[in-house]
Short mmCIF file of C-alpha atoms in Angstrom, two decimals:
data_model
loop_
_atom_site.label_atom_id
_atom_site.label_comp_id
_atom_site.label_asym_id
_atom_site.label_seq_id
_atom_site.Cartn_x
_atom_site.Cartn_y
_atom_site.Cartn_z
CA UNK A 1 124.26 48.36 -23.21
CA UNK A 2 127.83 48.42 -24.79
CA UNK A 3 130.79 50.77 -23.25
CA UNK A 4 130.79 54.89 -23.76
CA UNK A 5 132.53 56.10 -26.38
CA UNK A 6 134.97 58.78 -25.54
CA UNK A 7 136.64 59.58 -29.00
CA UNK A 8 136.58 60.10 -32.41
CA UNK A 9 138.40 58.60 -35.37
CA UNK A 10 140.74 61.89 -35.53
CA UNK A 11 141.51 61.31 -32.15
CA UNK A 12 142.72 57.71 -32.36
CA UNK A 13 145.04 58.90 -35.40
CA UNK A 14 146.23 61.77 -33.91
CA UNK A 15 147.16 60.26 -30.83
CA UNK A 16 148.54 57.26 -33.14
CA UNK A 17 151.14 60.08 -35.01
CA UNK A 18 153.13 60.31 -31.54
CA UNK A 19 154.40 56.96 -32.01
CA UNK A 20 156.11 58.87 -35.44
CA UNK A 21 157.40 61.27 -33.42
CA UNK A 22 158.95 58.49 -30.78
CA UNK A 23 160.22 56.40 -33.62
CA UNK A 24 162.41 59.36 -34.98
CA UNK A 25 164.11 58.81 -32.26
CA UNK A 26 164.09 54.87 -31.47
CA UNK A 27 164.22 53.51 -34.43
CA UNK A 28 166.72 55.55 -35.69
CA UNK A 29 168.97 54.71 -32.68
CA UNK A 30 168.45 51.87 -32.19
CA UNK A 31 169.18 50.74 -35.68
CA UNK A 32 172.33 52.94 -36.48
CA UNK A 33 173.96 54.45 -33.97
CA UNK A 34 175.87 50.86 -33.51
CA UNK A 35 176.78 51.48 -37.23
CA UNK A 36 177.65 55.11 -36.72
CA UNK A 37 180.05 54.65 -33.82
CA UNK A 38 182.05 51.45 -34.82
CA UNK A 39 182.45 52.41 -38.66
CA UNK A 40 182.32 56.21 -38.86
CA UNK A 41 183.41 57.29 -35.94
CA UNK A 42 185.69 54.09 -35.94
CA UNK A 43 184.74 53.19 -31.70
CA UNK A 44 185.24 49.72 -30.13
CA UNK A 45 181.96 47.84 -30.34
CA UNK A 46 182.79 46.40 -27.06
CA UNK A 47 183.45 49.36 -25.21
CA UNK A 48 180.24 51.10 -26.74
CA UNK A 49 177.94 48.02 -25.28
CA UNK A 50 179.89 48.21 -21.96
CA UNK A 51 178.82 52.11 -21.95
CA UNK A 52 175.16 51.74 -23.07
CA UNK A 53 174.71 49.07 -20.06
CA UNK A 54 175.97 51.00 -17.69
CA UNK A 55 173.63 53.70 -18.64
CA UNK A 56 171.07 51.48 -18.12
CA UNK A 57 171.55 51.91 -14.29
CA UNK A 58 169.87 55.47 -14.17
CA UNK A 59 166.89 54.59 -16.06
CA UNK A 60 164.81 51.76 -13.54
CA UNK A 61 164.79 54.68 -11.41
CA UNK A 62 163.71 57.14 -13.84
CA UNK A 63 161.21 55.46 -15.25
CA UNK A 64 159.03 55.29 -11.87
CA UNK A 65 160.00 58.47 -10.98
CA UNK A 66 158.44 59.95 -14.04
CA UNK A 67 155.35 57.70 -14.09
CA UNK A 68 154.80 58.98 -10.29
CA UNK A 69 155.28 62.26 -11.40
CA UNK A 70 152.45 62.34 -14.36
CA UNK A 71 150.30 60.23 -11.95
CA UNK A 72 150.51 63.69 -9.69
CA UNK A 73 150.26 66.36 -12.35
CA UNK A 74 147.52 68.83 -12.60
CA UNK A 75 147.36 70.66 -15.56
CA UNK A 76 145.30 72.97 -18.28
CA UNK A 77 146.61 69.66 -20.86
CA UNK A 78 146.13 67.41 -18.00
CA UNK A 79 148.42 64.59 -16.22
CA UNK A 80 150.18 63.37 -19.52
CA UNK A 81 150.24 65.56 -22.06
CA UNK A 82 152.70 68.36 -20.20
CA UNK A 83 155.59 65.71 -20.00
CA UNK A 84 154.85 64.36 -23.86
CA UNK A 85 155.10 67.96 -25.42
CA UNK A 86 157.99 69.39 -23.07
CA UNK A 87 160.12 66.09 -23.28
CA UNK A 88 160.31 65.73 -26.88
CA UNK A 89 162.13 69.34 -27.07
CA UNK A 90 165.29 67.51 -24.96
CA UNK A 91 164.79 64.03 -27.07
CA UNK A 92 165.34 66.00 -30.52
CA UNK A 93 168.57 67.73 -29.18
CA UNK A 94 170.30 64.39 -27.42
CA UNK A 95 169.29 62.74 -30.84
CA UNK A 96 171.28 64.76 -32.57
CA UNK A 97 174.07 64.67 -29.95
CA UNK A 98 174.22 60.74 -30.30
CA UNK A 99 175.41 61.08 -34.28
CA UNK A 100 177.22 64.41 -33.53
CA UNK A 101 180.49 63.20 -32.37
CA UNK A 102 183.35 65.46 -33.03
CA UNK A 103 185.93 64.27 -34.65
CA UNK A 104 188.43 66.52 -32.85
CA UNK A 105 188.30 65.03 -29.60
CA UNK A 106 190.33 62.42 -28.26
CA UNK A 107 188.67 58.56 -27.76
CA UNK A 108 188.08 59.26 -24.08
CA UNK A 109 186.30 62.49 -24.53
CA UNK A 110 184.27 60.74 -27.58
CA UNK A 111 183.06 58.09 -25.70
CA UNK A 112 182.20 60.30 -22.69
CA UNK A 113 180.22 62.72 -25.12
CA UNK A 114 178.76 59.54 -26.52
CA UNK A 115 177.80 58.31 -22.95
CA UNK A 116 176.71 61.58 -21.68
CA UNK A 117 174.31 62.18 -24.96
CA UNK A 118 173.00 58.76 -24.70
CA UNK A 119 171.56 58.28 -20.78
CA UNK A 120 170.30 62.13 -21.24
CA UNK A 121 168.09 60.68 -24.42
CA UNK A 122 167.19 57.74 -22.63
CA UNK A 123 167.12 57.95 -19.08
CA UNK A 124 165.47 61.44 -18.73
CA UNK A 125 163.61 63.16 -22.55
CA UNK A 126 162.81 59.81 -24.07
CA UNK A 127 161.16 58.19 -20.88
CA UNK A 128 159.56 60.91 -19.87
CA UNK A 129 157.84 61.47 -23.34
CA UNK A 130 157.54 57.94 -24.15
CA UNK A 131 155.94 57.25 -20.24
CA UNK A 132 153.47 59.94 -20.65
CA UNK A 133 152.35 58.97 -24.37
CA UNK A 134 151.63 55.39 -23.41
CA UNK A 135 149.50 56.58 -20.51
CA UNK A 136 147.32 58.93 -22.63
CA UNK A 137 145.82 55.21 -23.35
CA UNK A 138 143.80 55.55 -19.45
CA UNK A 139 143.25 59.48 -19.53
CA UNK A 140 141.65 59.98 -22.56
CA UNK A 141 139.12 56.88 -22.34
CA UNK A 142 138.26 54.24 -20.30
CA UNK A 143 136.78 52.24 -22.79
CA UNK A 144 138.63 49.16 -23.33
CA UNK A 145 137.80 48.49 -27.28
CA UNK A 146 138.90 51.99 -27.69
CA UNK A 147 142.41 51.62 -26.02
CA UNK A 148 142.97 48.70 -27.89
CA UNK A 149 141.90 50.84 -31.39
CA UNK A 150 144.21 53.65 -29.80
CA UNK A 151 146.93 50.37 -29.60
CA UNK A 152 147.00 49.74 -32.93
CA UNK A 153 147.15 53.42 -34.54
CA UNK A 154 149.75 53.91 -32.26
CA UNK A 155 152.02 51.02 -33.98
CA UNK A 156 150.90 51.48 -37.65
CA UNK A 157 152.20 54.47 -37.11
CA UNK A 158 154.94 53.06 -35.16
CA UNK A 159 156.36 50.27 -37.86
CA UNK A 160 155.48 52.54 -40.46
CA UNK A 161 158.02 55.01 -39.64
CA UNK A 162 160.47 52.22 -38.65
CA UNK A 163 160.08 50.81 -42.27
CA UNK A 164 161.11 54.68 -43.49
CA UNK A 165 163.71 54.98 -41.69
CA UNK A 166 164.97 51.67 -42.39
CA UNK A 167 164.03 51.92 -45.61
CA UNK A 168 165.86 55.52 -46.78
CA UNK A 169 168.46 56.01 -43.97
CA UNK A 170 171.63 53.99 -45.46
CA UNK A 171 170.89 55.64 -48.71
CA UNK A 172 169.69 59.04 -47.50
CA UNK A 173 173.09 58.96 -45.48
CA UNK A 174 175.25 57.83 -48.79
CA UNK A 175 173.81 60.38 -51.24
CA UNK A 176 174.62 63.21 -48.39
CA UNK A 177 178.33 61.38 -49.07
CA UNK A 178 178.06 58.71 -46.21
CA UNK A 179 180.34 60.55 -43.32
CA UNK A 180 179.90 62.13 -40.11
CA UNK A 181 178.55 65.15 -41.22
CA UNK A 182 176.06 63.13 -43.62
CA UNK A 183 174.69 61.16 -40.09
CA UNK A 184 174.72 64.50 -38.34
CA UNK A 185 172.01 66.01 -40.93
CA UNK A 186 170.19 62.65 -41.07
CA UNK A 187 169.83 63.25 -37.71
CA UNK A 188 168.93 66.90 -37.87
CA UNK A 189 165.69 66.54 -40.28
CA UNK A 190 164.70 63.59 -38.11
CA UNK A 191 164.59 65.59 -34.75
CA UNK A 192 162.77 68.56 -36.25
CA UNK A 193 160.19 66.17 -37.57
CA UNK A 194 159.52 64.32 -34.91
CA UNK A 195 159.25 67.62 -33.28
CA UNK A 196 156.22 68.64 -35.14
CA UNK A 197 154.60 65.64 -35.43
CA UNK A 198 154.54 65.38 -31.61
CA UNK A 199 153.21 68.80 -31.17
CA UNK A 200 150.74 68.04 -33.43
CA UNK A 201 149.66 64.34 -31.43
CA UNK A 202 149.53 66.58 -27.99
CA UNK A 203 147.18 68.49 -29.46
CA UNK A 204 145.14 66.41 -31.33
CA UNK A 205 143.44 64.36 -28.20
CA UNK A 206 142.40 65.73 -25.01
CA UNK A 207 142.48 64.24 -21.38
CA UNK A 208 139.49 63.26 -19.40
CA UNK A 209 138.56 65.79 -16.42
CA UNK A 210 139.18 64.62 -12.96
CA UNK A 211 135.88 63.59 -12.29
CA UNK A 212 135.51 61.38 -15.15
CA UNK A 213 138.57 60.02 -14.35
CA UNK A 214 138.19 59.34 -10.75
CA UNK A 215 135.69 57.07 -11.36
CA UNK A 216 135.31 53.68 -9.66
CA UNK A 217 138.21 54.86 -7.37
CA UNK A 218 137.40 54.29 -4.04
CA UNK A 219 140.31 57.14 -2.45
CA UNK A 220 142.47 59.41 -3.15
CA UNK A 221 145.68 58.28 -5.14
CA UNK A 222 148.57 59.50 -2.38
CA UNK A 223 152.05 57.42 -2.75
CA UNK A 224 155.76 57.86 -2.75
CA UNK A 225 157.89 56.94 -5.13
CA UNK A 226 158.91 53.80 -2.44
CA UNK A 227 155.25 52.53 -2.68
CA UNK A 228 154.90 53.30 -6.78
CA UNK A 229 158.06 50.28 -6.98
CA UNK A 230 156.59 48.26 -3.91
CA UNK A 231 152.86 48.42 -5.68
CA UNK A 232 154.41 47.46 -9.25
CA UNK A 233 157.10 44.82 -7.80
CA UNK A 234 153.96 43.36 -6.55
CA UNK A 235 151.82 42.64 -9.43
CA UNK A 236 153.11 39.14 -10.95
CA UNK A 237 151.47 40.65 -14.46
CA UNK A 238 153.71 44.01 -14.48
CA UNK A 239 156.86 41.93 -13.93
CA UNK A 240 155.61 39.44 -16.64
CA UNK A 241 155.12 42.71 -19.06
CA UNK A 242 158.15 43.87 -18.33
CA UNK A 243 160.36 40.93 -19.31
CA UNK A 244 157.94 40.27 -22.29
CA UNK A 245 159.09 43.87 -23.46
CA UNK A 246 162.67 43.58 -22.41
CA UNK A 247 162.82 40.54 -24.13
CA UNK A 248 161.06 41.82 -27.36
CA UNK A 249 163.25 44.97 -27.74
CA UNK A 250 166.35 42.53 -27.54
CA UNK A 251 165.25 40.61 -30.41
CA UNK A 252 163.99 43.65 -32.44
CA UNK A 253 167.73 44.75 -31.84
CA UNK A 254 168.64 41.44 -32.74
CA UNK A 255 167.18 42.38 -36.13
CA UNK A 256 168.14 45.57 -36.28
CA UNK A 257 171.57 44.80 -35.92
CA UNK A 258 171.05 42.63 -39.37
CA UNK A 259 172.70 45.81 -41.36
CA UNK A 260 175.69 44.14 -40.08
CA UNK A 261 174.70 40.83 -41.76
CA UNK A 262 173.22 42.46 -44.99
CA UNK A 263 176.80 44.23 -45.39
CA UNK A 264 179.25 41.36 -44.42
CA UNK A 265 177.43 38.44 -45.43
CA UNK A 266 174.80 39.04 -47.49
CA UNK A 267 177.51 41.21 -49.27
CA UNK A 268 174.45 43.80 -49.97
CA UNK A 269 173.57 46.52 -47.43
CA UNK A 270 170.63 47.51 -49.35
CA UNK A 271 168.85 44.10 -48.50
CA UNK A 272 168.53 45.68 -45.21
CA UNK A 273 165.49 47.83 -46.62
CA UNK A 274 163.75 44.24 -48.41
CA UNK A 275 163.54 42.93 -44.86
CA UNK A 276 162.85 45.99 -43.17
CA UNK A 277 159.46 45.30 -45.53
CA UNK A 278 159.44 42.17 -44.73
CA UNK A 279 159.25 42.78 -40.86
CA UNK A 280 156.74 46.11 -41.16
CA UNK A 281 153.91 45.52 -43.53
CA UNK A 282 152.98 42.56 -42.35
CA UNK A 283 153.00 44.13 -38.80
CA UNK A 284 151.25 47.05 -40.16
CA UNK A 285 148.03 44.81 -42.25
CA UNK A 286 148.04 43.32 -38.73
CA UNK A 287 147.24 46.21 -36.75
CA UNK A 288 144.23 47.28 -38.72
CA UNK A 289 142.26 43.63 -37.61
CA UNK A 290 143.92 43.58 -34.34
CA UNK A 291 140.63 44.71 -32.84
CA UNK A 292 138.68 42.65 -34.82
CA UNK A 293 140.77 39.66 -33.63
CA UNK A 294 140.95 40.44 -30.11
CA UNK A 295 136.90 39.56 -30.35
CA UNK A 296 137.53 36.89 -32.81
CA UNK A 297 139.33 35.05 -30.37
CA UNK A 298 138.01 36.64 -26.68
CA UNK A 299 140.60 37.56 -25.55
CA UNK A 300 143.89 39.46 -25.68
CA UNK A 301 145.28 36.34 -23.57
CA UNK A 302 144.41 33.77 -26.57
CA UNK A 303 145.46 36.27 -29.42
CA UNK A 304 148.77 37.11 -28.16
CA UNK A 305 149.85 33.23 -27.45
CA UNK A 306 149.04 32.02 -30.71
CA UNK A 307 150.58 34.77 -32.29
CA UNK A 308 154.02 34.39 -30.39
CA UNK A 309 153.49 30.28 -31.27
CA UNK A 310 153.15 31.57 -35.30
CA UNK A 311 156.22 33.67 -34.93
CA UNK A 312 158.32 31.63 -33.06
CA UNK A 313 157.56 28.69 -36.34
CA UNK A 314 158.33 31.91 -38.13
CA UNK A 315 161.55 32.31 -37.26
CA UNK A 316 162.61 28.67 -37.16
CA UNK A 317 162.13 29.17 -40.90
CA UNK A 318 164.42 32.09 -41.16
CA UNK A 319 167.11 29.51 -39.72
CA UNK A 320 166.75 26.70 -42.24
CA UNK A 321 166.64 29.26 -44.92
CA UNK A 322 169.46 31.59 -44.19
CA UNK A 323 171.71 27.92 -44.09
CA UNK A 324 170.17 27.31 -46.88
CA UNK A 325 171.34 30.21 -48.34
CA UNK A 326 167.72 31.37 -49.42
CA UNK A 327 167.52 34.80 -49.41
CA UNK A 328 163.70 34.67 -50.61
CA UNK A 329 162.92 32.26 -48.05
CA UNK A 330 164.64 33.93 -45.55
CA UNK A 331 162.12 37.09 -46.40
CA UNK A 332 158.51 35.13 -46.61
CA UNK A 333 159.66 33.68 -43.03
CA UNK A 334 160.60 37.13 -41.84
CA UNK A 335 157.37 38.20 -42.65
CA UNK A 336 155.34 35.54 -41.30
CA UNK A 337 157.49 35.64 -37.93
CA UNK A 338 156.17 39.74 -37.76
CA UNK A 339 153.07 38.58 -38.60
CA UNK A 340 152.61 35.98 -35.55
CA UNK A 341 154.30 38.90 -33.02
CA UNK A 342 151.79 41.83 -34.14
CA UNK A 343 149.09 41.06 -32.52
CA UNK A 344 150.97 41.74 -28.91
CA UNK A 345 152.20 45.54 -30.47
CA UNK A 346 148.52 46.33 -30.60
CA UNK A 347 147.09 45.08 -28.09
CA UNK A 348 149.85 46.11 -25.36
CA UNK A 349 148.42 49.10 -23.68
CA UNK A 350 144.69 47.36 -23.43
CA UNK A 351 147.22 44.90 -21.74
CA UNK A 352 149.16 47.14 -19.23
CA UNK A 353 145.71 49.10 -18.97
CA UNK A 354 144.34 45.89 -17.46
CA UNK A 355 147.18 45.53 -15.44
CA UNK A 356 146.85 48.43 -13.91
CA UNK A 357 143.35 47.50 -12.99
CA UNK A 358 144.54 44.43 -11.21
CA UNK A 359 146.69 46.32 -9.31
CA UNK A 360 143.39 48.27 -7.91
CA UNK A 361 141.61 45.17 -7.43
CA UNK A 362 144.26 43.83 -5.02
CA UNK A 363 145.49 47.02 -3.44
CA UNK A 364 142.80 49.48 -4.25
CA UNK A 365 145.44 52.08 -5.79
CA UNK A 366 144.79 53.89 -9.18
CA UNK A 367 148.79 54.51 -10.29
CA UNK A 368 148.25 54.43 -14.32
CA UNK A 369 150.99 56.86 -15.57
CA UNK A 370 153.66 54.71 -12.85
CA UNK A 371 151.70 51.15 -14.54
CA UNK A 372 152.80 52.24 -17.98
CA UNK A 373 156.72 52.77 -16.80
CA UNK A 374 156.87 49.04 -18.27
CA UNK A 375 156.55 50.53 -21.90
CA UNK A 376 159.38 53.31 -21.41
CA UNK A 377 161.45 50.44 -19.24
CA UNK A 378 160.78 47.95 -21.19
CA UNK A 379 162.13 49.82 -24.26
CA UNK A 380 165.01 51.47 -23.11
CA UNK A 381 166.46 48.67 -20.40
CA UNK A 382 165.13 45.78 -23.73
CA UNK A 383 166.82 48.33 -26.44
CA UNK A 384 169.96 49.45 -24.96
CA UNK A 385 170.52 45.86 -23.35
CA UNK A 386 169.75 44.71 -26.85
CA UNK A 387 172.08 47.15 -28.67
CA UNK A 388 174.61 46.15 -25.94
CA UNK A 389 174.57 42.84 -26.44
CA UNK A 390 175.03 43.33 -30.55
CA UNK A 391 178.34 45.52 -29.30
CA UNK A 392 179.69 42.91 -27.10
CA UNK A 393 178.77 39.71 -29.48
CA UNK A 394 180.22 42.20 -32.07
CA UNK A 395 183.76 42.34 -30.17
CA UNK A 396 183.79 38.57 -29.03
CA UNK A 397 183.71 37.90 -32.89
CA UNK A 398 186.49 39.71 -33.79
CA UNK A 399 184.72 42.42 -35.72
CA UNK A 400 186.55 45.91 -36.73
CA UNK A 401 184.59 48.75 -38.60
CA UNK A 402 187.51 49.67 -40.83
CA UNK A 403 187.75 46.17 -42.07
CA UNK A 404 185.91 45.27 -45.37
CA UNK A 405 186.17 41.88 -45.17
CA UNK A 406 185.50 40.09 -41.56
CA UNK A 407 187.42 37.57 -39.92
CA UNK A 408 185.63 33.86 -39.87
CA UNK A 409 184.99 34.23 -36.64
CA UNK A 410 182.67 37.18 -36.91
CA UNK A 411 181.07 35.65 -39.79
CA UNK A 412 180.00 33.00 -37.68
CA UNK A 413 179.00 35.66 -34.71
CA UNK A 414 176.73 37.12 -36.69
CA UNK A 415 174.77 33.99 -38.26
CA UNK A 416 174.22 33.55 -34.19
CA UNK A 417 173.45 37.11 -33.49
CA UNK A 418 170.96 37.30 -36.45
CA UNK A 419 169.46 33.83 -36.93
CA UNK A 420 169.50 31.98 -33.33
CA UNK A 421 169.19 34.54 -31.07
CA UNK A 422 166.08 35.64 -32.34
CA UNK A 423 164.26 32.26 -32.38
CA UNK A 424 165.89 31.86 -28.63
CA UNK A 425 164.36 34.83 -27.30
CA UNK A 426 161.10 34.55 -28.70
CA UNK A 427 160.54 31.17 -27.06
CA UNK A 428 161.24 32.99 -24.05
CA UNK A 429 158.72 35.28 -24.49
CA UNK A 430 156.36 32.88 -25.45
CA UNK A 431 157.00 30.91 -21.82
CA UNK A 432 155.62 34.35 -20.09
CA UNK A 433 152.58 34.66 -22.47
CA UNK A 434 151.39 31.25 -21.45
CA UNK A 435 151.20 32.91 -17.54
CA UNK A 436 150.14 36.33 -18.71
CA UNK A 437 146.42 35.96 -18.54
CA UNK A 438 145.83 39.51 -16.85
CA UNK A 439 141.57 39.19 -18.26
CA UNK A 440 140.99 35.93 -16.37
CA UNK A 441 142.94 37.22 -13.16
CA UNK A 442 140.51 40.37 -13.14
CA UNK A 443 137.25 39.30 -13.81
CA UNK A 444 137.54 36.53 -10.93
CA UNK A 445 138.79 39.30 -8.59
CA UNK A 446 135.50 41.61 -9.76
CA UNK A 447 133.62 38.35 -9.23
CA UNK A 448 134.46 37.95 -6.09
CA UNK A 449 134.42 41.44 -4.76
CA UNK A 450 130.47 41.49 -6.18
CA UNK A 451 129.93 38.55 -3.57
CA UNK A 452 131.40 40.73 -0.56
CA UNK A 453 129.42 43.37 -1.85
CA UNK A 454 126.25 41.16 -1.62
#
């Protein structure tokens, strides 16, 4: 007899539209606001990355602190879905805030407002929202097809609205005559849609009751905040998660960062939207077979290595061509490099889900909302090291935003940024993914405990 079924297709997609609502805010942040600050507002790239790591500091503790917290709430909407609809309110503000510098104030005070607007987004709205979305993934079912089917709405809907906003933001922001003001709109009509949309995903899905939910547990979940972090520290597969994630959000800044390429060496800024394609639809055919695959090859361990292996190759190919100077080579390898990495975006909460089991298995403690901190740390700690990293690289190379043409030195800064970096860091990640078989680790330790049991 196969697994209950908790939900229904409408379910699965509406829960899948809060990754829109989250990618209002990430993706447009993490793609522009590097752009914004260094040439509209006209800051330091340098500075900026020094700024975004040191905001960095509050969120490790934020993110555990707000997984504890959902783990704990009781609720008419449940554990989850409070933070998710409440959060997003503060996220669409401190978006705004990020590309709503004013131009009156002095450096100091622009860079504080900058700083201030930033770590509110990300260390307090955008993890708590982003924390108690993945987490929905163990409240509302505990079948495991289903969370992976849950996985991949969530990123079709996820890339999709990265390729949008990729796709229409330089232009969007030039036809409203490409100046402060212009990202300050942008950035208006973004927040309130996200707003909606994430209304609309709270409401769309429902939470299990307690009962269902307490299921297989064998006591009552009671923790501090110390034992959350001692309980995660512990588990060898959350720490492997987490710098698979970390590591994937600093290459997709990597990319992200290729405006910068597309502008001063591609000498075409609107290229930025062909790859943006290039990167997303593949990603997005992907995630409709994802669960198909993850049967095809049993296993999310087997899937996710080969994958990494194809995009890796990918972008190998993205090197030759882009010496080459191939510009329709460097796109088919683009795409095959998303291709090979999609798998992993779909599959990730079954992943973490199963993580969090192991963590039971070993210590016999349910702490699901705290498991899925990895997602929110992963992106924010991955993302803003990422986008720090583009600022600093940026500055070592010499690069100034009111300069139309770059020094050589840049030039070269960014064929490393955008080319080699990429390949490096995937090969990284695909070292962790060879030790990142969470299924194996689990059924031995349910093995096992059915001898005691005997």
């Amino acid at each position: 007899m196969g697994e209950k079924r908790y939900l229904k297709w409408y379910n699965k997609l509406g829960y899948g539209s809060g990754d829109l609502a989250g990618n209002m805010v990430y993706a447009f942040l993490s793609s522009f606001v590097m752009l914004y600050l260094t040439n509209t507002v006209g800051l330091n790239p340098g500075i900026i990355g020094t700024l975004i790591m040191v905001s960095k500091l509050f969120d490790g503790v934020s993110d555990i602190f707000f997984g504890t917290m959902i783990d704990k709430t009781k609720s008419k909407l449940g554990k989850a879905r409070p933070w998710m609809l409440y959060a997003y309110i503060g996220c669409a503000v401190t978006l705004v805030a990020n590309f709503a510098i004013p131009a009156s104030l002095g450096r100091t005070a622009q860079y504080a407002w900058f700083f201030i607007a930033y770590t509110m987004l990300n260390a307090v709205f955008f993890t708590a929202n982003n924390i108690a979305y993945a987490s929905l993934v163990t409240f509302c079912t505990r079948n495991s097809k289903e969370r992976v089917e849950m996985g991949s709405f969530r990123f079709i809907f996820a890339f999709s609205t990265s390729l949008i906003i990729q796709s229409v933001t330089v232009q969007f922001v030039r036809a409203l005559g490409n100046g402060a003001s212009a990202w300050k709109t942008v950035a208006i009509i973004y927040a309130v849609i996200g707003l909606i949309v994430n209304t609309i995903s709270v409401f769309s899905i429902k939470e299990l009751p307690e009962e269902e939910l307490a299921k297989d547990k064998d006591q009552e979940e009671k923790y501090s905040l110390i034992e959350a972090a001692k309980l995660l520290v512990s588990n060898k597969y959350y720490l492997m998660i987490c710098g698979t994630y970390v590591c994937q959000q600093i290459y997709t800044a990597m990319l992200n960062m290729g405006i910068y390429y597309m502008i001063y060496i591609l000498k075409n800024e609107d290229l930025y939207s062909v790859f943006s394609w290039a990167i997303n639809i593949p990603v997005i055919i992907a995630m409709c077979i994802t669960p198909m695959l993850v049967e095809r090859m049993k296993g999310l361990y087997r899937m996710n290595l080969a994958g990494y292996i194809l995009g890796t190759a990918g972008r190998v190919g993205v090197i030759i061509a882009g010496y080459m100077g191939s510009v329709p080579l460097m796109i088919a390898f683009t795409a095959v490099a998303a291709l090979g990495m999609a798998p992993w975006q779909g599959d990730m909460g079954a992943v973490v889900a199963s993580c969090s089991e192991y963590t039971w298995l070993t210590k016999g403690k349910h702490i699901d909302g705290t498991m899925y901190s990895c997602t929110s740390m992963g992106l924010k700690l991955g993302g803003g090291l990422g986008i720090a990293i583009v600022g600093w690289l940026l500055d070592l190379g010499g690069f100034d935003g009111q300069l139309a043409v770059q020094s050589q030195s840049c030039i070269n800064m960014l064929h490393f940024m955008y080319l080699w970096l990429p390949m490096i860091i995937n090969i990284i990640i695909v070292v962790l993914l060879t030790q990142l078989n969470v299924e194996k680790a689990n059924e031995k330790l349910r093995a096992e405990k059915a001898i005691i049991k005997k």
